[in-house]
């Protein structure tokens, strides 16, 4: 026991001696760290005085190209492009100026490609292809954005019945609409949940529930979402049971989803007719009638 106590005191004495000996070095390291921090602040200030290459070259070029794209399409506006990007779920990834600049760059690339084709083949071909390829390349981002928006709208329409069921259960359990929407955002994922989260954030920063829901319907141009928003606003104004309204809306949106699936299934044979006629029937005719035609040719000889 005495030996253990002596060993403990020895270790404590060695630790205190080490602390005393290394105290000046630790204070020196702390001073160096503070000096390094001061130098970093000065470096950031100097960097602010000398902007980066992106701020000096890229951003002004993007703005100039966006202005060119707006001149080429007078009906387009920055606000309209922003709303389309928001509907497609791309507002956080690409700005309206960047989208317009991409359109202008693709248009220029189409014109250059047409000129190269004209140089390689014939000048008349290049003259004809310059407006065609330029306009087609200029419109490619719009077509891609429309496809992304349509696909996102279909995903929202497919997710809406389950989200409405969860909203109805949450409301019937005693939560308000804001709490029910928060519950949906916690337990589900997808573009519809992102829109609900955005609407919930607008409510939390002071926007009225009706305005936030109307903006939600504007961002998602789907009839099911518009019907849901109208029903919730009317139930809130008239004092109708919100849980019953949500149940009815969930059933109605599920029926609409089923009807849309049946409509796509009925259109599938018609859509399959054209590739069948173009690609399958010629091969079948060649296999079936080819030997007969060869035999007939031999007989006629």
CSV table of C-alpha atoms in Angstrom, one decimal:
chain,number,residue,atom,x,y,z
A,1,UNK,CA,0.0,0.0,0.0
A,2,UNK,CA,2.8,2.4,0.9
A,3,UNK,CA,4.6,1.5,-2.3
A,4,UNK,CA,1.5,2.3,-4.4
A,5,UNK,CA,1.0,5.6,-2.6
A,6,UNK,CA,4.7,6.5,-3.2
A,7,UNK,CA,4.4,5.6,-6.9
A,8,UNK,CA,1.3,7.7,-7.3
A,9,UNK,CA,3.1,10.7,-5.6
A,10,UNK,CA,6.1,10.2,-7.9
A,11,UNK,CA,3.9,10.2,-11.0
A,12,UNK,CA,2.1,13.3,-9.8
A,13,UNK,CA,5.4,15.1,-9.1
A,14,UNK,CA,6.7,14.1,-12.6
A,15,UNK,CA,3.5,15.4,-14.2
A,16,UNK,CA,3.7,18.8,-12.4
A,17,UNK,CA,7.4,19.1,-13.2
A,18,UNK,CA,6.6,18.5,-16.9
A,19,UNK,CA,3.8,21.1,-16.9
A,20,UNK,CA,6.1,23.7,-15.3
A,21,UNK,CA,8.9,22.9,-17.8
A,22,UNK,CA,6.7,23.0,-20.9
A,23,UNK,CA,4.6,26.0,-19.9
A,24,UNK,CA,6.8,28.5,-21.9
A,25,UNK,CA,6.6,26.3,-25.0
A,26,UNK,CA,2.8,26.0,-24.8
A,27,UNK,CA,2.5,29.8,-24.4
A,28,UNK,CA,4.8,30.2,-27.4
A,29,UNK,CA,2.6,27.8,-29.5
A,30,UNK,CA,-0.6,29.7,-28.4
A,31,UNK,CA,1.0,33.0,-29.5
A,32,UNK,CA,2.0,31.5,-32.9
A,33,UNK,CA,-1.6,30.2,-33.3
A,34,UNK,CA,-3.0,33.6,-32.7
A,35,UNK,CA,-0.5,35.2,-35.1
A,36,UNK,CA,-1.5,32.6,-37.7
A,37,UNK,CA,-5.1,33.5,-37.2
A,38,UNK,CA,-4.4,37.2,-37.7
A,39,UNK,CA,-2.5,36.4,-40.8
A,40,UNK,CA,-5.5,34.4,-42.1
A,41,UNK,CA,-7.8,37.3,-41.5
A,42,UNK,CA,-5.5,39.6,-43.5
A,43,UNK,CA,-5.3,37.0,-46.2
A,44,UNK,CA,-9.1,36.8,-46.5
A,45,UNK,CA,-9.3,40.6,-46.6
A,46,UNK,CA,-6.7,40.7,-49.3
A,47,UNK,CA,-8.6,38.0,-51.2
A,48,UNK,CA,-11.7,40.1,-50.9
A,49,UNK,CA,-9.8,43.1,-52.4
A,50,UNK,CA,-8.6,40.8,-55.3
A,51,UNK,CA,-11.6,38.8,-56.5
A,52,UNK,CA,-11.2,35.3,-57.8
A,53,UNK,CA,-11.2,34.3,-61.5
A,54,UNK,CA,-14.8,33.2,-61.2
A,55,UNK,CA,-15.9,36.6,-59.9
A,56,UNK,CA,-13.8,38.5,-62.4
A,57,UNK,CA,-14.4,36.5,-65.6
A,58,UNK,CA,-17.0,33.7,-65.3
A,59,UNK,CA,-19.8,35.6,-63.6
A,60,UNK,CA,-19.7,38.6,-66.0
A,61,UNK,CA,-19.6,36.2,-69.0
A,62,UNK,CA,-22.6,34.4,-67.6
A,63,UNK,CA,-24.6,37.6,-67.3
A,64,UNK,CA,-23.7,38.7,-70.8
A,65,UNK,CA,-24.7,35.4,-72.3
A,66,UNK,CA,-27.9,35.5,-70.3
A,67,UNK,CA,-28.7,38.9,-71.7
A,68,UNK,CA,-28.0,37.6,-75.3
A,69,UNK,CA,-30.4,34.7,-74.6
A,70,UNK,CA,-33.1,37.1,-73.4
A,71,UNK,CA,-32.7,39.2,-76.6
A,72,UNK,CA,-33.1,36.1,-78.8
A,73,UNK,CA,-36.3,35.0,-76.9
A,74,UNK,CA,-38.2,38.2,-76.1
A,75,UNK,CA,-41.1,36.3,-74.4
A,76,UNK,CA,-38.7,34.8,-71.8
A,77,UNK,CA,-38.1,36.6,-68.6
A,78,UNK,CA,-35.8,35.9,-65.7
A,79,UNK,CA,-38.9,35.5,-63.4
A,80,UNK,CA,-40.4,33.0,-65.8
A,81,UNK,CA,-37.2,31.0,-66.0
A,82,UNK,CA,-36.9,31.1,-62.2
A,83,UNK,CA,-40.4,29.7,-61.7
A,84,UNK,CA,-39.7,26.9,-64.3
A,85,UNK,CA,-36.5,26.0,-62.5
A,86,UNK,CA,-38.4,26.0,-59.2
A,87,UNK,CA,-41.1,23.7,-60.6
A,88,UNK,CA,-38.4,21.3,-61.9
A,89,UNK,CA,-36.7,21.3,-58.5
A,90,UNK,CA,-33.5,22.8,-59.9
A,91,UNK,CA,-33.6,26.2,-58.4
A,92,UNK,CA,-31.0,25.3,-55.8
A,93,UNK,CA,-28.6,23.9,-58.4
A,94,UNK,CA,-28.8,26.4,-61.3
A,95,UNK,CA,-29.7,30.0,-61.4
A,96,UNK,CA,-31.8,31.6,-64.1
A,97,UNK,CA,-28.8,33.4,-65.5
A,98,UNK,CA,-26.8,30.2,-65.7
A,99,UNK,CA,-29.7,28.5,-67.5
A,100,UNK,CA,-30.0,31.3,-70.0
A,101,UNK,CA,-26.2,31.4,-70.5
A,102,UNK,CA,-26.3,27.6,-71.2
A,103,UNK,CA,-29.0,28.2,-73.9
A,104,UNK,CA,-26.8,30.9,-75.5
A,105,UNK,CA,-23.7,28.8,-75.4
A,106,UNK,CA,-25.5,25.8,-77.0
A,107,UNK,CA,-26.9,28.0,-79.7
A,108,UNK,CA,-23.4,29.3,-80.5
A,109,UNK,CA,-22.1,25.7,-80.5
A,110,UNK,CA,-24.9,24.7,-82.9
A,111,UNK,CA,-24.0,27.6,-85.3
A,112,UNK,CA,-20.3,26.7,-85.2
A,113,UNK,CA,-21.0,23.0,-85.8
A,114,UNK,CA,-23.2,24.0,-88.8
A,115,UNK,CA,-20.4,26.2,-90.2
A,116,UNK,CA,-17.9,23.3,-89.8
A,117,UNK,CA,-20.3,21.0,-91.7
A,118,UNK,CA,-20.6,23.7,-94.4
A,119,UNK,CA,-16.8,23.9,-94.7
A,120,UNK,CA,-16.5,20.2,-94.8
A,121,UNK,CA,-19.2,19.5,-97.4
A,122,UNK,CA,-20.6,22.5,-99.2
A,123,UNK,CA,-21.2,26.2,-98.3
A,124,UNK,CA,-24.9,25.9,-99.3
A,125,UNK,CA,-25.4,23.1,-96.7
A,126,UNK,CA,-23.8,25.2,-94.0
A,127,UNK,CA,-26.0,28.2,-94.9
A,128,UNK,CA,-29.1,26.0,-94.6
A,129,UNK,CA,-28.0,24.3,-91.4
A,130,UNK,CA,-26.8,27.4,-89.5
A,131,UNK,CA,-30.3,28.6,-88.5
A,132,UNK,CA,-31.7,25.0,-88.0
A,133,UNK,CA,-28.9,23.7,-85.8
A,134,UNK,CA,-28.6,27.0,-84.0
A,135,UNK,CA,-32.3,27.1,-83.1
A,136,UNK,CA,-32.4,23.4,-82.2
A,137,UNK,CA,-29.4,23.7,-79.9
A,138,UNK,CA,-30.8,26.9,-78.4
A,139,UNK,CA,-34.1,25.1,-77.5
A,140,UNK,CA,-32.5,21.9,-76.1
A,141,UNK,CA,-32.3,23.2,-72.5
A,142,UNK,CA,-36.0,24.2,-72.6
A,143,UNK,CA,-36.9,20.7,-73.8
A,144,UNK,CA,-34.8,19.1,-71.2
A,145,UNK,CA,-36.3,21.3,-68.5
A,146,UNK,CA,-39.8,20.4,-69.6
A,147,UNK,CA,-39.0,16.7,-69.4
A,148,UNK,CA,-37.6,17.1,-65.9
A,149,UNK,CA,-40.6,19.1,-64.8
A,150,UNK,CA,-43.0,16.6,-66.2
A,151,UNK,CA,-41.2,13.7,-64.6
A,152,UNK,CA,-41.2,15.5,-61.3
A,153,UNK,CA,-44.9,16.3,-61.5
A,154,UNK,CA,-45.6,12.6,-62.1
A,155,UNK,CA,-43.6,11.7,-59.1
A,156,UNK,CA,-45.5,14.2,-57.0
A,157,UNK,CA,-48.8,12.9,-58.2
A,158,UNK,CA,-47.8,9.3,-57.3
A,159,UNK,CA,-46.6,10.4,-53.9
A,160,UNK,CA,-49.6,12.5,-53.0
A,161,UNK,CA,-52.1,9.8,-51.8
A,162,UNK,CA,-49.6,8.4,-49.2
A,163,UNK,CA,-48.7,11.9,-48.0
A,164,UNK,CA,-52.4,12.7,-47.7
A,165,UNK,CA,-53.0,9.5,-45.7
A,166,UNK,CA,-50.3,10.5,-43.3
A,167,UNK,CA,-51.6,14.0,-43.0
A,168,UNK,CA,-55.1,12.7,-42.3
A,169,UNK,CA,-53.8,10.3,-39.6
A,170,UNK,CA,-51.7,13.1,-38.0
A,171,UNK,CA,-54.7,15.6,-38.0
A,172,UNK,CA,-57.0,13.0,-36.6
A,173,UNK,CA,-54.5,12.3,-33.8
A,174,UNK,CA,-54.7,15.9,-32.7
A,175,UNK,CA,-52.0,17.7,-34.6
A,176,UNK,CA,-52.6,20.9,-36.5
A,177,UNK,CA,-52.0,21.2,-40.2
A,178,UNK,CA,-48.5,22.7,-39.6
A,179,UNK,CA,-47.6,19.8,-37.3
A,180,UNK,CA,-49.0,17.3,-39.7
A,181,UNK,CA,-46.9,18.7,-42.6
A,182,UNK,CA,-43.8,18.6,-40.3
A,183,UNK,CA,-44.6,14.9,-39.6
A,184,UNK,CA,-44.8,14.2,-43.3
A,185,UNK,CA,-41.4,15.9,-43.9
A,186,UNK,CA,-39.9,13.8,-41.2
A,187,UNK,CA,-41.1,10.4,-42.3
A,188,UNK,CA,-41.2,10.7,-46.1
A,189,UNK,CA,-38.8,11.6,-48.9
A,190,UNK,CA,-39.3,12.8,-52.5
A,191,UNK,CA,-40.1,16.0,-54.4
A,192,UNK,CA,-43.6,16.3,-52.8
A,193,UNK,CA,-41.9,16.3,-49.4
A,194,UNK,CA,-39.5,19.0,-50.6
A,195,UNK,CA,-42.4,21.2,-51.6
A,196,UNK,CA,-44.1,20.6,-48.3
A,197,UNK,CA,-40.9,21.5,-46.5
A,198,UNK,CA,-40.7,24.7,-48.5
A,199,UNK,CA,-44.3,25.6,-47.7
A,200,UNK,CA,-43.7,24.8,-44.0
A,201,UNK,CA,-40.7,27.1,-44.0
A,202,UNK,CA,-42.7,29.9,-45.5
A,203,UNK,CA,-45.4,29.4,-42.8
A,204,UNK,CA,-42.7,29.5,-40.0
A,205,UNK,CA,-41.2,32.8,-41.2
A,206,UNK,CA,-44.6,34.5,-41.0
A,207,UNK,CA,-46.4,33.8,-44.3
A,208,UNK,CA,-50.1,32.9,-44.0
A,209,UNK,CA,-51.1,29.3,-44.5
A,210,UNK,CA,-53.3,30.2,-47.5
A,211,UNK,CA,-50.5,32.1,-49.3
A,212,UNK,CA,-48.0,29.3,-48.7
A,213,UNK,CA,-50.4,26.6,-50.0
A,214,UNK,CA,-51.3,28.7,-53.0
A,215,UNK,CA,-47.6,29.1,-53.9
A,216,UNK,CA,-47.3,25.3,-53.5
A,217,UNK,CA,-50.0,24.8,-56.0
A,218,UNK,CA,-48.4,27.3,-58.4
A,219,UNK,CA,-45.0,25.5,-58.1
A,220,UNK,CA,-46.6,22.1,-58.8
A,221,UNK,CA,-49.1,22.5,-61.8
A,222,UNK,CA,-50.9,19.2,-61.1
A,223,UNK,CA,-54.7,19.0,-60.7
A,224,UNK,CA,-54.5,16.8,-57.6
A,225,UNK,CA,-52.3,19.3,-55.8
A,226,UNK,CA,-54.6,22.2,-56.8
A,227,UNK,CA,-57.6,20.3,-55.5
A,228,UNK,CA,-55.9,19.5,-52.2
A,229,UNK,CA,-54.9,23.2,-51.7
A,230,UNK,CA,-58.4,24.4,-52.5
A,231,UNK,CA,-60.0,21.8,-50.2
A,232,UNK,CA,-57.7,22.7,-47.3
A,233,UNK,CA,-58.3,26.5,-47.7
A,234,UNK,CA,-62.0,26.0,-47.9
A,235,UNK,CA,-62.0,23.7,-44.8
A,236,UNK,CA,-60.0,26.2,-42.9
A,237,UNK,CA,-62.3,29.1,-43.9
A,238,UNK,CA,-65.6,27.2,-43.3
A,239,UNK,CA,-64.5,25.3,-40.2
A,240,UNK,CA,-65.0,21.8,-41.8
A,241,UNK,CA,-63.2,18.8,-40.3
A,242,UNK,CA,-59.8,18.7,-41.9
A,243,UNK,CA,-59.2,15.0,-41.3
A,244,UNK,CA,-62.3,14.1,-43.3
A,245,UNK,CA,-61.3,16.4,-46.1
A,246,UNK,CA,-57.9,14.9,-46.3
A,247,UNK,CA,-59.3,11.4,-46.4
A,248,UNK,CA,-61.6,12.3,-49.3
A,249,UNK,CA,-58.7,14.0,-51.1
A,250,UNK,CA,-56.4,10.9,-50.6
A,251,UNK,CA,-59.1,8.6,-52.0
A,252,UNK,CA,-59.7,11.0,-55.0
A,253,UNK,CA,-56.0,11.3,-55.8
A,254,UNK,CA,-55.6,7.5,-55.6
A,255,UNK,CA,-58.5,7.1,-58.1
A,256,UNK,CA,-56.9,9.7,-60.4
A,257,UNK,CA,-53.6,7.9,-60.2
A,258,UNK,CA,-55.3,4.6,-61.1
A,259,UNK,CA,-57.1,6.3,-64.0
A,260,UNK,CA,-53.9,7.8,-65.3
A,261,UNK,CA,-52.2,4.4,-65.1
A,262,UNK,CA,-55.1,2.8,-67.1
A,263,UNK,CA,-54.9,5.6,-69.7
A,264,UNK,CA,-51.2,5.0,-70.2
A,265,UNK,CA,-51.8,1.2,-70.5
A,266,UNK,CA,-54.5,1.9,-73.2
A,267,UNK,CA,-52.1,4.1,-75.1
A,268,UNK,CA,-49.2,1.6,-75.0
A,269,UNK,CA,-50.5,-0.5,-78.0
A,270,UNK,CA,-50.9,2.5,-80.2
A,271,UNK,CA,-47.4,3.7,-79.3
A,272,UNK,CA,-46.0,0.3,-80.0
A,273,UNK,CA,-47.6,0.2,-83.4
A,274,UNK,CA,-45.1,2.6,-85.1
A,275,UNK,CA,-41.9,0.9,-84.0
A,276,UNK,CA,-43.5,-2.5,-84.9
A,277,UNK,CA,-44.3,-1.3,-88.4
A,278,UNK,CA,-40.9,0.3,-88.9
A,279,UNK,CA,-38.6,-2.3,-87.5
A,280,UNK,CA,-40.3,-5.6,-86.9
A,281,UNK,CA,-42.6,-6.0,-89.9
A,282,UNK,CA,-39.9,-5.4,-92.6
A,283,UNK,CA,-37.7,-8.1,-91.0
A,284,UNK,CA,-40.7,-10.5,-90.8
A,285,UNK,CA,-41.6,-9.9,-94.5
A,286,UNK,CA,-38.0,-10.4,-95.5
A,287,UNK,CA,-37.8,-13.7,-93.6
A,288,UNK,CA,-41.2,-15.0,-94.8
A,289,UNK,CA,-41.3,-13.7,-98.4
A,290,UNK,CA,-37.6,-13.7,-99.2
A,291,UNK,CA,-37.3,-17.4,-100.1
A,292,UNK,CA,-40.5,-17.2,-102.2
A,293,UNK,CA,-39.2,-14.2,-104.1
A,294,UNK,CA,-35.9,-16.0,-104.7
A,295,UNK,CA,-37.7,-19.1,-106.0
A,296,UNK,CA,-39.9,-17.0,-108.2
A,297,UNK,CA,-36.9,-15.2,-109.6
A,298,UNK,CA,-35.3,-18.6,-110.3
A,299,UNK,CA,-38.5,-19.9,-112.0
A,300,UNK,CA,-38.8,-16.8,-114.2
A,301,UNK,CA,-35.2,-17.3,-115.4
